Each structure stands twice: as C-alpha cells, then as structure tokens.
Amino acid sequence: MDTESAATGRPGADVNPDAEERTTGTPETPETPELDVLAEAPAAAREVFGDRFDAAVRYTELLATAGVRRGLIGPREVPRLWDRHVLNCAVLAELLPAGSTLCDVGSGAGLPGIPVALARPDVSVTLLEPLLRRTTFLEEVVRELALENVTVLRGRAEEMVGKLAVDVVTARAVAPLDRLAGWGMPLLRPHGQMLALKGDSAEQELADSRAGLAKLGAVEWSVISVGEGTLETSTRVVQVKAGESPGGVRAATRRAKMARAGRNAGAKNGQGARGGRRRSR
C-alpha cells in the first residue's frame, strides 16, 4: 500500500519515511497559544464520548501540540480540530455493530480510529500505518489514554492479508475509493463493511468505482450521512458492504509480494553500490 504518497491528502502529512526519527515516551504538551482554541470543547463532544470525554479532550490537545510539531496535523487545522477532525470521525460509531472489530487503514494521526475507539469502547480497533513517525505517535497516545481496545500495527494493508480479518475497515484521506477498496476489501470478513470518509467527492468517487467494487465482492454501496442532529455539518461516508466472499485477496497478495521483491532488490543494489565505493578506495 503506497500510503506514503497517497496520504498527501491528510493535513500535514509527511511523505518522506527515510527522514523519520523515532521518539519515545509521552507526547509533550507545552503551554502554547494553540491550546487556547481547546479551552472549551463543543457540547456535542460530551454527548458523543460520554465518560471518555476527558480522554477525547486530551487526544485533541495532543493533536494540537505533538501532532503539529511532528507534521501529522497542519497548524491551520488546530482551530477546527474538534469539528472537522475529532467529532467528524467519532460519529462513524453510529454505523458499527456491537462488539465488532475494526481496522483503520493509513491511520496517520489516528483519524478516524482513535475517536471511534473513544466513542465505542466495545469495538476492538487496529490502527494500521506504514510510517514510523506516525506509529510512534499512535503508540504514545494509546498508552497515555489507556485505550485497552486499541492496537497499533506498522505496515501496509496488503501485507496484512491473511493475517488480519475484521468486520469493518475505515479510512480517511488515504486514497481514491477504487484504490482504497483494493487495499481494504481483502481485510474484511464475510458480510463486513468498508467506511470511507470522502466529503464532497463521495458521489463521484462511488460512481467511478462501482464496477471495481463489484469485482472485489461488494454487494451494496451508498453514500450516507452520520452525525445529523449532533454535528453542525454531518459526516459524509461511502459505505461499501461485502458479500459472503470479499474479493481482491489474490491481487492484494500478489502486489504485496511484488512490493517486497522490489524493496529487497533495492536493498541489495544499495549494498552493492556501497561495497563498490569501498573497494575503489
């Protein structure tokens, strides 16, 4: 899954994995002007998160501070973190069956996976992300918020085929719908569903992807709105429901093998080049 390039639609996405530096511990929260915008959470936040409201406030603080410093969230997004990001994602909880399992593909800063996990402690959430800087941040957030229903995995969706099977796949600002379906559908259990936050592009992307969705084992798809009556602007979601046999598994496995072969070949070529330079000295 090439989320390094596809993730450029996510605010503040860092597309250079080779430049990452690992940090450890707990995300810092120094006193900064950005936190002024978090002084009062919207009334809807208490309704959506219930007894996990305080944890949701802390997560939003971390996005506004450590998330911005690490390039996971753009500074201009800070004033609208609650409405456009945290609550916008959390209302996906309306669509989840009780006790279901969920994989958030290309999770980035944890959107929508962490807000969903906060709103629905009965749902087991896996945050799947290929970039080290992001998985480090996610692991720190999960520890600090004591999210026992959340697991962080570093990797691509195609690498998880046959290793991970879930009831629901979610994604936000990762890739066009047709490509996203090729990554997400193979991870679904029979009769599972993929939920893609798509905004104004939802109808057009769905129209362009229907033939491909059918080939991937989808039996039903639609654009729906969630959060109506709770948010000022409801969240638009492409909902794709799988049939008895979600497809794309063979194709995803083949692409994963090709990607691994390419990385291995690149590593060998790099070693050979370095070895050549040493011998010439």
Tab-separated table of N, CA, C and O in Angstrom, residues 195-250:
chain	number	residue	atom	x	y	z
A	195	LEU	N	-15.888	1.675	5.401
A	195	LEU	CA	-16.413	3.018	5.603
A	195	LEU	C	-15.327	4.023	5.255
A	195	LEU	O	-14.291	4.084	5.932
A	196	ALA	N	-15.551	4.780	4.203
A	196	ALA	CA	-14.557	5.754	3.739
A	196	ALA	C	-15.125	7.159	3.867
A	196	ALA	O	-16.162	7.470	3.271
A	197	LEU	N	-14.457	8.017	4.652
A	197	LEU	CA	-14.868	9.406	4.771
A	197	LEU	C	-14.403	10.144	3.521
A	197	LEU	O	-13.200	10.223	3.257
A	198	LYS	N	-15.345	10.707	2.764
A	198	LYS	CA	-14.998	11.242	1.446
A	198	LYS	C	-15.469	12.667	1.187
A	198	LYS	O	-15.103	13.254	0.189
A	199	GLY	N	-16.309	13.237	2.002
A	199	GLY	CA	-16.719	14.610	1.802
A	199	GLY	C	-17.454	14.836	0.496
A	199	GLY	O	-18.240	14.006	0.032
A	200	ASP	N	-17.174	15.983	-0.144
A	200	ASP	CA	-17.900	16.379	-1.351
A	200	ASP	C	-17.639	15.474	-2.554
A	200	ASP	O	-18.409	15.477	-3.509
A	201	SER	N	-16.550	14.709	-2.512
A	201	SER	CA	-16.211	13.859	-3.653
A	201	SER	C	-16.890	12.500	-3.596
A	201	SER	O	-16.706	11.665	-4.482
A	202	ALA	N	-17.694	12.244	-2.572
A	202	ALA	CA	-18.217	10.899	-2.317
A	202	ALA	C	-19.001	10.334	-3.490
A	202	ALA	O	-18.724	9.220	-3.951
A	203	GLU	N	-19.976	11.083	-3.989
A	203	GLU	CA	-20.823	10.547	-5.066
A	203	GLU	C	-20.031	10.254	-6.328
A	203	GLU	O	-20.209	9.210	-6.962
A	204	GLN	N	-19.147	11.173	-6.705
A	204	GLN	CA	-18.384	10.974	-7.932
A	204	GLN	C	-17.432	9.797	-7.810
A	204	GLN	O	-17.306	8.983	-8.737
A	205	GLU	N	-16.759	9.685	-6.674
A	205	GLU	CA	-15.839	8.563	-6.493
A	205	GLU	C	-16.594	7.238	-6.513
A	205	GLU	O	-16.113	6.252	-7.069
A	206	LEU	N	-17.767	7.226	-5.908
A	206	LEU	CA	-18.547	5.994	-5.903
A	206	LEU	C	-18.996	5.638	-7.317
A	206	LEU	O	-18.919	4.470	-7.728
A	207	ALA	N	-19.447	6.632	-8.081
A	207	ALA	CA	-19.882	6.377	-9.459
A	207	ALA	C	-18.741	5.823	-10.299
A	207	ALA	O	-18.937	4.930	-11.137
A	208	ASP	N	-17.534	6.328	-10.060
A	208	ASP	CA	-16.371	5.885	-10.829
A	208	ASP	C	-15.866	4.510	-10.409
A	208	ASP	O	-15.065	3.897	-11.128
A	209	SER	N	-16.297	4.033	-9.247
A	209	SER	CA	-15.708	2.819	-8.665
A	209	SER	C	-16.643	1.624	-8.627
A	209	SER	O	-16.248	0.545	-8.174
A	210	ARG	N	-17.870	1.763	-9.092
A	210	ARG	CA	-18.858	0.690	-8.911
A	210	ARG	C	-18.441	-0.625	-9.547
A	210	ARG	O	-18.597	-1.688	-8.940
A	211	ALA	N	-17.918	-0.568	-10.753
A	211	ALA	CA	-17.514	-1.822	-11.415
A	211	ALA	C	-16.410	-2.511	-10.628
A	211	ALA	O	-16.436	-3.735	-10.426
A	212	GLY	N	-15.435	-1.747	-10.173
A	212	GLY	CA	-14.341	-2.316	-9.398
A	212	GLY	C	-14.813	-2.869	-8.070
A	212	GLY	O	-14.330	-3.916	-7.614
A	213	LEU	N	-15.772	-2.199	-7.432
A	213	LEU	CA	-16.295	-2.688	-6.154
A	213	LEU	C	-16.972	-4.035	-6.319
A	213	LEU	O	-16.824	-4.936	-5.490
A	214	ALA	N	-17.719	-4.183	-7.397
A	214	ALA	CA	-18.394	-5.459	-7.654
A	214	ALA	C	-17.383	-6.589	-7.822
A	214	ALA	O	-17.576	-7.705	-7.323
A	215	LYS	N	-16.282	-6.308	-8.508
A	215	LYS	CA	-15.246	-7.318	-8.701
A	215	LYS	C	-14.584	-7.707	-7.386
A	215	LYS	O	-14.053	-8.812	-7.249
A	216	LEU	N	-14.605	-6.792	-6.432
A	216	LEU	CA	-13.977	-7.041	-5.132
A	216	LEU	C	-14.931	-7.704	-4.138
A	216	LEU	O	-14.609	-7.846	-2.965
A	217	GLY	N	-16.094	-8.108	-4.611
A	217	GLY	CA	-17.015	-8.831	-3.750
A	217	GLY	C	-18.022	-7.968	-3.021
A	217	GLY	O	-18.737	-8.455	-2.129
A	218	ALA	N	-18.097	-6.677	-3.378
A	218	ALA	CA	-19.087	-5.814	-2.757
A	218	ALA	C	-20.470	-6.114	-3.333
A	218	ALA	O	-20.615	-6.361	-4.535
A	219	VAL	N	-21.487	-6.083	-2.485
A	219	VAL	CA	-22.849	-6.364	-2.939
A	219	VAL	C	-23.770	-5.171	-2.750
A	219	VAL	O	-24.881	-5.139	-3.271
A	220	GLU	N	-23.287	-4.175	-2.004
A	220	GLU	CA	-24.114	-2.995	-1.753
A	220	GLU	C	-23.199	-1.819	-1.444
A	220	GLU	O	-22.186	-1.971	-0.752
A	221	TRP	N	-23.558	-0.647	-1.966
A	221	TRP	CA	-22.757	0.552	-1.684
A	221	TRP	C	-23.641	1.775	-1.759
A	221	TRP	O	-24.629	1.813	-2.496
A	222	SER	N	-23.304	2.793	-0.972
A	222	SER	CA	-24.101	4.010	-0.940
A	222	SER	C	-23.331	5.113	-0.234
A	222	SER	O	-22.333	4.854	0.452
A	223	VAL	N	-23.775	6.345	-0.410
A	223	VAL	CA	-23.242	7.492	0.318
A	223	VAL	C	-24.247	7.843	1.397
A	223	VAL	O	-25.432	8.051	1.107
A	224	ILE	N	-23.815	7.876	2.637
A	224	ILE	CA	-24.724	8.165	3.738
A	224	ILE	C	-24.140	9.292	4.589
A	224	ILE	O	-22.947	9.619	4.489
A	225	SER	N	-24.981	9.882	5.412
A	225	SER	CA	-24.546	10.939	6.330
A	225	SER	C	-24.730	10.452	7.754
A	225	SER	O	-25.763	9.853	8.094
A	226	VAL	N	-23.733	10.714	8.589
A	226	VAL	CA	-23.823	10.371	10.009
A	226	VAL	C	-23.559	11.623	10.833
A	226	VAL	O	-22.932	12.570	10.369
A	227	GLY	N	-24.052	11.618	12.041
A	227	GLY	CA	-23.873	12.782	12.904
A	227	GLY	C	-24.950	13.834	12.744
A	227	GLY	O	-24.860	14.919	13.334
A	228	GLU	N	-25.979	13.547	11.966
A	228	GLU	CA	-27.061	14.509	11.803
A	228	GLU	C	-27.796	14.684	13.137
A	228	GLU	O	-28.137	13.718	13.807
A	229	GLY	N	-28.026	15.936	13.508
A	229	GLY	CA	-28.645	16.213	14.791
A	229	GLY	C	-27.637	16.346	15.915
A	229	GLY	O	-27.969	16.827	17.003
A	230	THR	N	-26.387	15.908	15.646
A	230	THR	CA	-25.322	16.031	16.642
A	230	THR	C	-24.297	17.072	16.218
A	230	THR	O	-23.870	17.911	17.026
A	231	LEU	N	-23.901	17.045	14.947
A	231	LEU	CA	-22.921	17.986	14.417
A	231	LEU	C	-23.603	19.043	13.577
A	231	LEU	O	-24.666	18.808	12.986
A	232	GLU	N	-22.970	20.217	13.497
A	232	GLU	CA	-23.493	21.272	12.634
A	232	GLU	C	-23.454	20.832	11.173
A	232	GLU	O	-24.365	21.111	10.397
A	233	THR	N	-22.370	20.145	10.798
A	233	THR	CA	-22.239	19.602	9.449
A	233	THR	C	-22.023	18.098	9.568
A	233	THR	O	-21.042	17.665	10.166
A	234	SER	N	-22.935	17.327	9.042
A	234	SER	CA	-22.833	15.872	9.166
A	234	SER	C	-21.649	15.335	8.358
A	234	SER	O	-21.126	15.999	7.471
A	235	THR	N	-21.238	14.131	8.687
A	235	THR	CA	-20.110	13.476	8.027
A	235	THR	C	-20.617	12.610	6.883
A	235	THR	O	-21.518	11.792	7.056
A	236	ARG	N	-20.022	12.800	5.706
A	236	ARG	CA	-20.418	12.025	4.526
A	236	ARG	C	-19.481	10.823	4.383
A	236	ARG	O	-18.266	10.961	4.389
A	237	VAL	N	-20.085	9.660	4.254
A	237	VAL	CA	-19.343	8.415	4.251
A	237	VAL	C	-19.775	7.548	3.072
A	237	VAL	O	-20.971	7.416	2.797
A	238	VAL	N	-18.794	6.955	2.396
A	238	VAL	CA	-19.106	5.915	1.421
A	238	VAL	C	-19.102	4.590	2.173
A	238	VAL	O	-18.084	4.183	2.741
A	239	GLN	N	-20.254	3.936	2.191
A	239	GLN	CA	-20.389	2.652	2.875
A	239	GLN	C	-20.449	1.541	1.820
A	239	GLN	O	-21.315	1.557	0.951
A	240	VAL	N	-19.507	0.616	1.914
A	240	VAL	CA	-19.438	-0.500	0.976
A	240	VAL	C	-19.589	-1.788	1.773
A	240	VAL	O	-18.785	-2.074	2.665
A	241	LYS	N	-20.615	-2.563	1.450
A	241	LYS	CA	-20.862	-3.811	2.168
A	241	LYS	C	-20.424	-5.000	1.329
A	241	LYS	O	-20.753	-5.089	0.142
A	242	ALA	N	-19.688	-5.895	1.958
A	242	ALA	CA	-19.198	-7.091	1.274
A	242	ALA	C	-20.223	-8.209	1.356
A	242	ALA	O	-21.073	-8.238	2.257
A	243	GLY	N	-20.114	-9.155	0.430
A	243	GLY	CA	-20.965	-10.329	0.445
A	243	GLY	C	-20.315	-11.468	1.216
A	243	GLY	O	-19.479	-11.248	2.095
A	244	GLU	N	-20.656	-12.659	0.847
A	244	GLU	CA	-20.135	-13.840	1.528
A	244	GLU	C	-18.642	-14.011	1.323
A	244	GLU	O	-17.933	-14.522	2.194
A	245	SER	N	-18.133	-13.547	0.160
A	245	SER	CA	-16.711	-13.757	-0.158
A	245	SER	C	-16.076	-12.448	-0.618
A	245	SER	O	-16.005	-12.167	-1.816
A	246	PRO	N	-15.607	-11.615	0.334
A	246	PRO	CA	-14.896	-10.394	-0.061
A	246	PRO	C	-13.729	-10.739	-0.969
A	246	PRO	O	-12.975	-11.682	-0.701
A	247	GLY	N	-13.587	-10.012	-2.070
A	247	GLY	CA	-12.576	-10.356	-3.068
A	247	GLY	C	-11.316	-9.535	-2.971
A	247	GLY	O	-11.103	-8.773	-2.037
A	248	GLY	N	-10.465	-9.715	-3.982
A	248	GLY	CA	-9.227	-8.955	-4.066
A	248	GLY	C	-8.070	-9.539	-3.290
A	248	GLY	O	-6.985	-8.976	-3.272
A	249	VAL	N	-8.299	-10.681	-2.642
A	249	VAL	CA	-7.252	-11.258	-1.796
A	249	VAL	C	-6.043	-11.664	-2.631
A	249	VAL	O	-4.899	-11.345	-2.286
A	250	ARG	N	-6.281	-12.356	-3.742
A	250	ARG	CA	-5.152	-12.809	-4.562
A	250	ARG	C	-4.382	-11.630	-5.141
A	250	ARG	O	-3.147	-11.620	-5.139
